[in-house]
Every structure is written in structure tokens, then in C-alpha cells.
XYZ file of C-alpha atoms in Angstrom:
237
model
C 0.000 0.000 0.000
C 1.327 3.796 -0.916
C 1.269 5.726 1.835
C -0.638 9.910 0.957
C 1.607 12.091 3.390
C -0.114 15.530 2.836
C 2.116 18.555 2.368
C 0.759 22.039 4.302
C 2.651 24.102 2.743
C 0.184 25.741 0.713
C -2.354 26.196 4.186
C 0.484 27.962 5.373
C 1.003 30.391 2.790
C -2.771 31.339 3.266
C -2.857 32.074 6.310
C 0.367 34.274 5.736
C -1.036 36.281 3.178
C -3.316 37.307 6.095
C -1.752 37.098 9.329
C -3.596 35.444 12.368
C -3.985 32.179 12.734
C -6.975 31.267 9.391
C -6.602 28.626 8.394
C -5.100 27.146 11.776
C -2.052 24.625 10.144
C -1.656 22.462 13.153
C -5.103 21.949 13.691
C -5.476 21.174 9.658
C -2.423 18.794 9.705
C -4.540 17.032 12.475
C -7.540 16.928 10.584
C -5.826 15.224 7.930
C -4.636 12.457 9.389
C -8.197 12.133 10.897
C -9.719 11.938 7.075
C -6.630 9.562 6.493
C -3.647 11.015 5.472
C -1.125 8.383 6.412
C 1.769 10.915 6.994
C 2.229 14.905 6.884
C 5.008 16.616 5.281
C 6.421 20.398 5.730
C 8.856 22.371 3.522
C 10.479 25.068 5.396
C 12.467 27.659 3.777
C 14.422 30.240 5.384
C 12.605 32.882 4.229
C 9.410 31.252 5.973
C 6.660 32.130 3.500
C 4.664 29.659 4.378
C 5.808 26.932 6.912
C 7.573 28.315 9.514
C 10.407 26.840 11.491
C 7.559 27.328 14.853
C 5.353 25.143 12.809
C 7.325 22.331 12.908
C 8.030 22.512 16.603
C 4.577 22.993 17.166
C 3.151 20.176 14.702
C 5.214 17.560 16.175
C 3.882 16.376 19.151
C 0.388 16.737 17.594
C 0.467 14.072 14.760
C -0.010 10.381 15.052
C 1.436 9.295 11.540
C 4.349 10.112 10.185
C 6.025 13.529 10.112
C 8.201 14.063 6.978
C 10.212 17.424 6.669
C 11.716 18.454 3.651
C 14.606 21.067 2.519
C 17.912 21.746 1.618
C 20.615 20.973 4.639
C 22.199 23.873 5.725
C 22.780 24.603 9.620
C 18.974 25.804 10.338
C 17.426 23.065 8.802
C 19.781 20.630 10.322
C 18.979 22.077 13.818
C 15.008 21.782 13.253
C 15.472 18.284 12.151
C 17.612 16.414 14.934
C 15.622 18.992 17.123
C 12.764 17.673 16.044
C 13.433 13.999 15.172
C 11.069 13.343 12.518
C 10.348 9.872 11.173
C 11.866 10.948 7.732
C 13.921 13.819 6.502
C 13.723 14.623 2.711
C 16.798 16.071 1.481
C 16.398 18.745 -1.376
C 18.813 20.746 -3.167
C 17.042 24.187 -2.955
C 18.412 27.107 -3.278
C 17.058 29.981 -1.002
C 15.637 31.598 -3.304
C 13.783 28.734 -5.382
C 9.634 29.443 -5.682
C 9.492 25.091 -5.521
C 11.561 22.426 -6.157
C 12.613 22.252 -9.754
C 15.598 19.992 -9.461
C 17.112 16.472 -7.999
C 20.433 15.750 -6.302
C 23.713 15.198 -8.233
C 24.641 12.796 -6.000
C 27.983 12.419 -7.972
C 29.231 15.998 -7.338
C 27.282 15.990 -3.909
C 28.123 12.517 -2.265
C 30.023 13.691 0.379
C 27.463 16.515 1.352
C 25.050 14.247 1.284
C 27.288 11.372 3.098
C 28.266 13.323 5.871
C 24.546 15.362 6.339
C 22.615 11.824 5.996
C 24.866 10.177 8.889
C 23.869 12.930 11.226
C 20.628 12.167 10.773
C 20.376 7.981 10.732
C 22.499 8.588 13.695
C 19.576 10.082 15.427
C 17.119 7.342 14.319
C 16.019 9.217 11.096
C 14.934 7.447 8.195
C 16.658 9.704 5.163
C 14.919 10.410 1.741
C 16.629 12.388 -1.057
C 15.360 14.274 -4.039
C 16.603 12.718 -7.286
C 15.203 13.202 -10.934
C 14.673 9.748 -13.166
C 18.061 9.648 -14.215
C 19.404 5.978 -13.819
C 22.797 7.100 -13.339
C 22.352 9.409 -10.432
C 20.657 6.530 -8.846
C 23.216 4.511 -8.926
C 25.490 6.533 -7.014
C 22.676 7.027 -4.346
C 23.445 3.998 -2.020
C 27.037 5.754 -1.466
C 25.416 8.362 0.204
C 23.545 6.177 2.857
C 20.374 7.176 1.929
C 17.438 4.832 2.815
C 14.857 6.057 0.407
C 14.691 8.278 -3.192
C 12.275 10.665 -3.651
C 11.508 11.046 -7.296
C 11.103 14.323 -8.096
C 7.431 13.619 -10.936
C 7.546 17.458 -12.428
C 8.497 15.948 -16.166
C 5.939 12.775 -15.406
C 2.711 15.226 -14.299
C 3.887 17.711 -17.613
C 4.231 15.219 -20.369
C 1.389 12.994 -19.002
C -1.338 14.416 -21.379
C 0.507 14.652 -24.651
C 2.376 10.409 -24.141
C 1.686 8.976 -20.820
C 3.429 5.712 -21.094
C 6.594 7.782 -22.626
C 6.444 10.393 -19.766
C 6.114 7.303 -17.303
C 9.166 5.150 -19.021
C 12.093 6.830 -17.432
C 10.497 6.686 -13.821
C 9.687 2.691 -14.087
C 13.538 2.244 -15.154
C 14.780 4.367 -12.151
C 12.590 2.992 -9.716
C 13.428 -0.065 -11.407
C 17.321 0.274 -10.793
C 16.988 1.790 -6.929
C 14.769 -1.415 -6.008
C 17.866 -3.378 -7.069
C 20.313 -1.315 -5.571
C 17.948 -1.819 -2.472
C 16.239 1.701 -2.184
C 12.838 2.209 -0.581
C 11.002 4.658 -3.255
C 8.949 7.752 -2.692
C 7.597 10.191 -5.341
C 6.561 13.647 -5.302
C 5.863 17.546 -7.305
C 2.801 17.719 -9.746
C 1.338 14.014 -8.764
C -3.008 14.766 -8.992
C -6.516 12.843 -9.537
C -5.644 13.026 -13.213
C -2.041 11.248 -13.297
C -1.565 9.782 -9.517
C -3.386 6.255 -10.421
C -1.468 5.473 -13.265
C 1.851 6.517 -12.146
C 1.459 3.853 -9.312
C 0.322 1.136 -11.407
C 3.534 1.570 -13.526
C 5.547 2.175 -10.314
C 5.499 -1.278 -8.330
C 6.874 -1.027 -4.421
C 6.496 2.724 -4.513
C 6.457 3.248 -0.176
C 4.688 7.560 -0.360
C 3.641 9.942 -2.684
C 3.758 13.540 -0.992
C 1.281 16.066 -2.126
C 0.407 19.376 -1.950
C -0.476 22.341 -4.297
C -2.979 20.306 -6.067
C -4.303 18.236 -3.092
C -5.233 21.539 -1.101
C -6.350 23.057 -4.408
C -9.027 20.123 -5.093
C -9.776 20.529 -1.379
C -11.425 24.133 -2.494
C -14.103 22.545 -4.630
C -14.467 18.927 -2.602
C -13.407 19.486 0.621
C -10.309 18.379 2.568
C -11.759 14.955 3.934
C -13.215 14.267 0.930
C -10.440 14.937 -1.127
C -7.879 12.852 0.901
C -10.542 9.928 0.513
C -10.047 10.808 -3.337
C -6.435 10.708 -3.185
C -5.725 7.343 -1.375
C -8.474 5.685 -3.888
C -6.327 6.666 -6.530
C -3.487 4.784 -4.925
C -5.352 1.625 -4.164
């Protein structure tokens, strides 16, 4: 079974554009699990325009499922995260100034970053995740850095779905393909909806999470959050 961890990011960034405290984000992480999100997952940046570093403290001892925090590892985010001791960390190579995620991990040019940053955290009982696109080659140097999981990062999967799904799909089942040998647990995330989520799984077998966001909390505007988680996880039956 794929696990749905929710990302809040976007809840955050509406309440910000007011101040106060609407739409409450702990309270709607909560919630989420409640309609049966089987993990939540938060992206702070330094700039903190929309989860903020307080979130995460406060979030924490509130959830049930799994708490999932991803971001790039400088010293901040290393703090929050053996601070906070998450089940899994989600290493992504943002730079501060990135609007999302538009990249994986050269994990060639960035092994021992990613070495030395991933055996802080699996020393403090952290399951590690990294970013990566669907590039067979940058998988294979993935196990050097002691990662646990991939993340693969779906952007060119969700934008060439319409036009050639099965050719927008191809490079994803050889990568996931290749870290299943190389003994890699595999997550997926960025641009996954109702439209392209169910057939991405089928082609994807032993795919552990999807984490979504921006177009989970968008489809919550028209079907509502609890009904729109229920939508998601059918998708991933």
C-alpha cells in the first residue's frame, strides 16, 4: 500500500497572506490524518513564506502518523530536524531563493554533502529520503550516500502525461526499477493529482509515499479536505 503524506505548505502560505492564525495549520495537519492522510510533510524555507520553522516545533507532538520534513541541509534546517526527530527527513537541493523544487540531487558531485549530512541524521534514528530526478545514473550513485529512500522528483511525469503517458512514465519505471535493485525504498513527489496519480502507481510497483500538496489543497477548495484525501488514497489503491 502507498502511503498519501499531505504537504501544508500551501495552508500555510494562506494564512500568511493574512496574518492570524486562518486557516489554523496544526489543527489542519490534524484533521488530515483524521480523514486519512497516512503521513504529513512540511517544507520550510528560510525565508518562511509559508511553513515556519515554529510550525514544525509545534506540529510535532500533535500528529499520530508520520512527520516528513523536507529542505535543503544547511545549519537551520539541520537544527530543526535532529531537534525535532522526525520519522523521515527529505533532502532537497534548494536554493534559497527557489519558488518550488525544480531539481534532484547530483549525488555524484554531492556525495560527500550528502554522506556526511545523511549520517547525522540515521544517527539520530532518522529514516533519510533524497530528491533525485529519473536519471538511472544518479541513482546509482545514491546507495554511497547512505540514503534509505529516493524521492523522485514527478515534475516531467505530471507535464508530459497528457501529450504520451506511457513515454512520460518510461524513465520513472527504469529508475525505480534500478533503486529497487540497488535496495532503495522509493517515494515520489511535485505535480502528482486525480488526473495522473493512479497510473503513475500502477507503472511504479513497491512505490512506499507519494507527498502532495499544491494540487491536493487546491481540489480541497471545490471537494473538501476529507473528501479529497478519501479521493487521493483511492487513486493509490
Amino acid at each position: 500500500m502507498t502511503k498519501l503524506s499531505v504537504n501544508v505548505n500551501k495552508l500555510a502560505t494562506l494564512r500568511n497572506a493574512r496574518g492570524g492564525n486562518v486557516p489554523d495549520v496544526q489543527q489542519s495537519a490534524v484533521d488530515c490524518e483524521r480523514f486519512g492522510a497516512e503521513g504529513i510533510t512540511v517544507h520550510p524555507r528560510p525565508d518562511e513564506r509559508h511553513i515556519r520553522y515554529s510550525d514544525v516545533l509545534l506540529l510535532k507532538p500533535l500528529l499520530t502518523t508520520e512527520l516528513n520534513i523536507e529542505g535543503f541541509p544547511d545549519k537551520k534546517f539541520m537544527d530543526l530536524v535532529l531537534g525535532v526527530k522526525p520519522a523521515q527527513v527529505t533532502l532537497v537541493p534548494d536554493p534559497p531563493h527557489i519558488l518550488t523544487s525544480n531539481a534532484g540531487w547530483d549525488t555524484i558531485k554531492n556525495k560527500d554533502l550528502l554522506k556526511e549530512v545523511i549520517a547525522e541524521f540515521k544517527k539520530a534514528g532518522i529514516r533519510t529520503s533524497i530528491f533525485i530526478d529519473p536519471n538511472v545514473n544518479m541513482i546509482n550513485h545514491a546507495p554511497a550516500t547512505g540514503t534509505d529512500r529516493i524521492e523522485l522528483y514527478t515534475e516531467a511525469y505530471a507535464s508530459g502525461f497528457e501529450s504520451g503517458k506511457e513515454t512520460a512514465v518510461k524513465p520513472y519505471t527504469e529508475a525505480a526499477g534500478r533503486a529497487k535493485l540497488l535496495g532503495l525504498g522509493i517515494n515520489a513527489g511535485h505535480d502528482l493529482n486525480l488526473h495522473n496519480l493512479a497510473y503513475f502507481k500502477q507503472q511504479i510497483p513497491g512505490l512506499l509515499e507519494v507527498s502532495i500538496g499544491h494540487a491536493l489543497i487546491a481540489d480541497a477548495l471545490y471537494f473538501g479536505l476529507e473528501n479529497t484525501i478519501q479521493l487521493y488514497k483511492r487513486q493509490l489503491q
